[in-house]
Amino acid sequence: MPGSLVPAGPIFGPDPLVIDVGAAGAGGPSLGVPIRPDAFNAELAAAGLPARYYFQPPRVTAAPRLGSPDLDFSATVMVEAPVGPHPTYLGGSCTFSCTAALPGGAEARLVEALTHRNHVEPPARIAPLFVHGQGAPTPELLMVPVTGSAVSCVIEEPPGGAAPLVMSVQGGPGGGVDVQSRSSFLVSFSPEAAESVVTSLRDAAAPPFVIRNVLTEQFDTGAASITADVDVALDKLHAVLAGAMPPGEPWPGGEAAATAYRAAVATGAVRINLTETDTGTLLNPTGSSGHTDSTGGPGTSGPSRPSDPSDSRPSDLSDPAVVAWLADTDEIRKAVFLLAKDPLFDVATGTLPPDAPPRWWTEVFGDARVTLKTAPMTAGIRLQQVLVLHGTVTAEQTIEGSLTEVAEAARTRLETYLAVIAI
């Protein structure tokens, strides 16, 4: 085994092991944390090196105030003086910060579970990479590498009276790529919305906000090399995209683009044929190449790939879930939109997109204002590209939170989180 062997990164695919780390908060539900083994864990164990595992952040929560156990949430509401039994609300605002960090002590509990195999049996595809045995070095645990993060605050329309509950959000869509990073927001309230927030907090209910964090995470194919033949029917793709965003309207580069892409794959507007290069594997012992057709720029190289025919390579292209995961990687999305960029889109340089785009989108369109063409001449035109996924691949994970922990904290310490000012 080469002395230069280093971990490659978390193995790709749709099927991590989920380990329960107990309640996420006082009286809260249990929290399951997805765990992925390193793609080279078998080789690391054979070399006497620590196995490595990676956790994926499972949700977003309100962050604690710096230097305080209290949550970083503060709402200020103004009412008309004098204050009677039924106050007249004038408006207000709140500020809060959120994080994707695990609960205190969760990482130590995860290492303990991995060390003593105190968890459910891993999914069969990746089970050979959970290799920690008796006497082996303590396994290492890191967060899945994150190369991009976009955090947004989405206003859920709460039940209201005659007037709409108008709220506006300020705060950057960008977030840190470290699990401890914080994203902060300012939400302004109309009078009706201010009353709704006050009522919610006094009733120990969460404010009507959903925090959504789209993480771009980095995975590894291990010893596998997977060839993707991408075929795009431009007229069909234009129809799918027009259904998501009318021609001439600025195209958002966030979740809307990813959703439209998945619809294009599902309808056959984009066809992806995946073929696995044969190197001999545990999951493909006959030596034949894996092959599948998903109807419905090249991958970058990681560390040097072991060439021992006994190396495990948990790809299994006979599994539709694995195929769907690979088809949804950023590398293949980028290839599809590069093919469609000139024939289907108008790109105005020098203007910012209306939404925070993920990296794969900016690698295609940059910071341009992008609109769909009204009637492109695409009837019967198909475009093809071949790319190889080997080593590093990236994919998006969306995690959410609804600030339920703020509601729980406000149940006993309302004055810490809500100030009502009479003016």
PDB file of C-alpha atoms in Angstrom, residues 1-2 5 39-40 42-44 46-47 222-224 277-284 304-314 390:
ATOM      1  CA  MET A   1       0.000   0.000   0.000  1.00  0.00           C
ATOM      2  CA  PRO A   2       1.536   3.359  -0.989  1.00  0.00           C
ATOM      3  CA  LEU A   5      -2.193   7.243   0.728  1.00  0.00           C
ATOM      4  CA  ALA A  39     -14.056   6.452  -0.501  1.00  0.00           C
ATOM      5  CA  PHE A  40     -10.635   5.024   0.479  1.00  0.00           C
ATOM      6  CA  ALA A  42     -10.752   0.062   2.967  1.00  0.00           C
ATOM      7  CA  GLU A  43      -7.301   1.137   1.799  1.00  0.00           C
ATOM      8  CA  LEU A  44      -6.758   3.329   4.861  1.00  0.00           C
ATOM      9  CA  ALA A  46      -5.324  -1.943   5.299  1.00  0.00           C
ATOM     10  CA  ALA A  47      -2.494   0.573   5.779  1.00  0.00           C
ATOM     11  CA  GLY A 222     -13.355   6.291  -5.270  1.00  0.00           C
ATOM     12  CA  ALA A 223     -11.854   3.927  -7.829  1.00  0.00           C
ATOM     13  CA  ALA A 224     -14.857   4.194 -10.145  1.00  0.00           C
ATOM     14  CA  THR A 277     -15.399   1.673 -16.549  1.00  0.00           C
ATOM     15  CA  ASP A 278     -14.487  -1.867 -15.539  1.00  0.00           C
ATOM     16  CA  THR A 279     -11.750  -2.169 -12.897  1.00  0.00           C
ATOM     17  CA  GLY A 280     -13.149  -5.177 -11.014  1.00  0.00           C
ATOM     18  CA  THR A 281     -15.187  -4.503  -7.894  1.00  0.00           C
ATOM     19  CA  LEU A 282     -16.995  -6.088  -5.006  1.00  0.00           C
ATOM     20  CA  LEU A 283     -20.293  -5.012  -6.505  1.00  0.00           C
ATOM     21  CA  ASN A 284     -19.445  -5.976 -10.086  1.00  0.00           C
ATOM     22  CA  SER A 304      -4.221   8.999  -7.113  1.00  0.00           C
ATOM     23  CA  ARG A 305      -6.692   6.132  -7.459  1.00  0.00           C
ATOM     24  CA  PRO A 306      -5.685   2.712  -6.115  1.00  0.00           C
ATOM     25  CA  SER A 307      -5.547   0.171  -8.948  1.00  0.00           C
ATOM     26  CA  ASP A 308      -5.742  -3.064  -6.928  1.00  0.00           C
ATOM     27  CA  PRO A 309      -8.583  -5.140  -8.503  1.00  0.00           C
ATOM     28  CA  SER A 310      -9.818  -6.006  -5.011  1.00  0.00           C
ATOM     29  CA  ASP A 311     -10.558  -2.361  -4.229  1.00  0.00           C
ATOM     30  CA  SER A 312     -14.196  -1.786  -3.355  1.00  0.00           C
ATOM     31  CA  ARG A 313     -16.050   0.666  -5.539  1.00  0.00           C
ATOM     32  CA  PRO A 314     -19.625   1.206  -4.333  1.00  0.00           C
ATOM     33  CA  HIS A 390     -13.811  10.314 -11.735  1.00  0.00           C
TER      34      HIS A 390
END
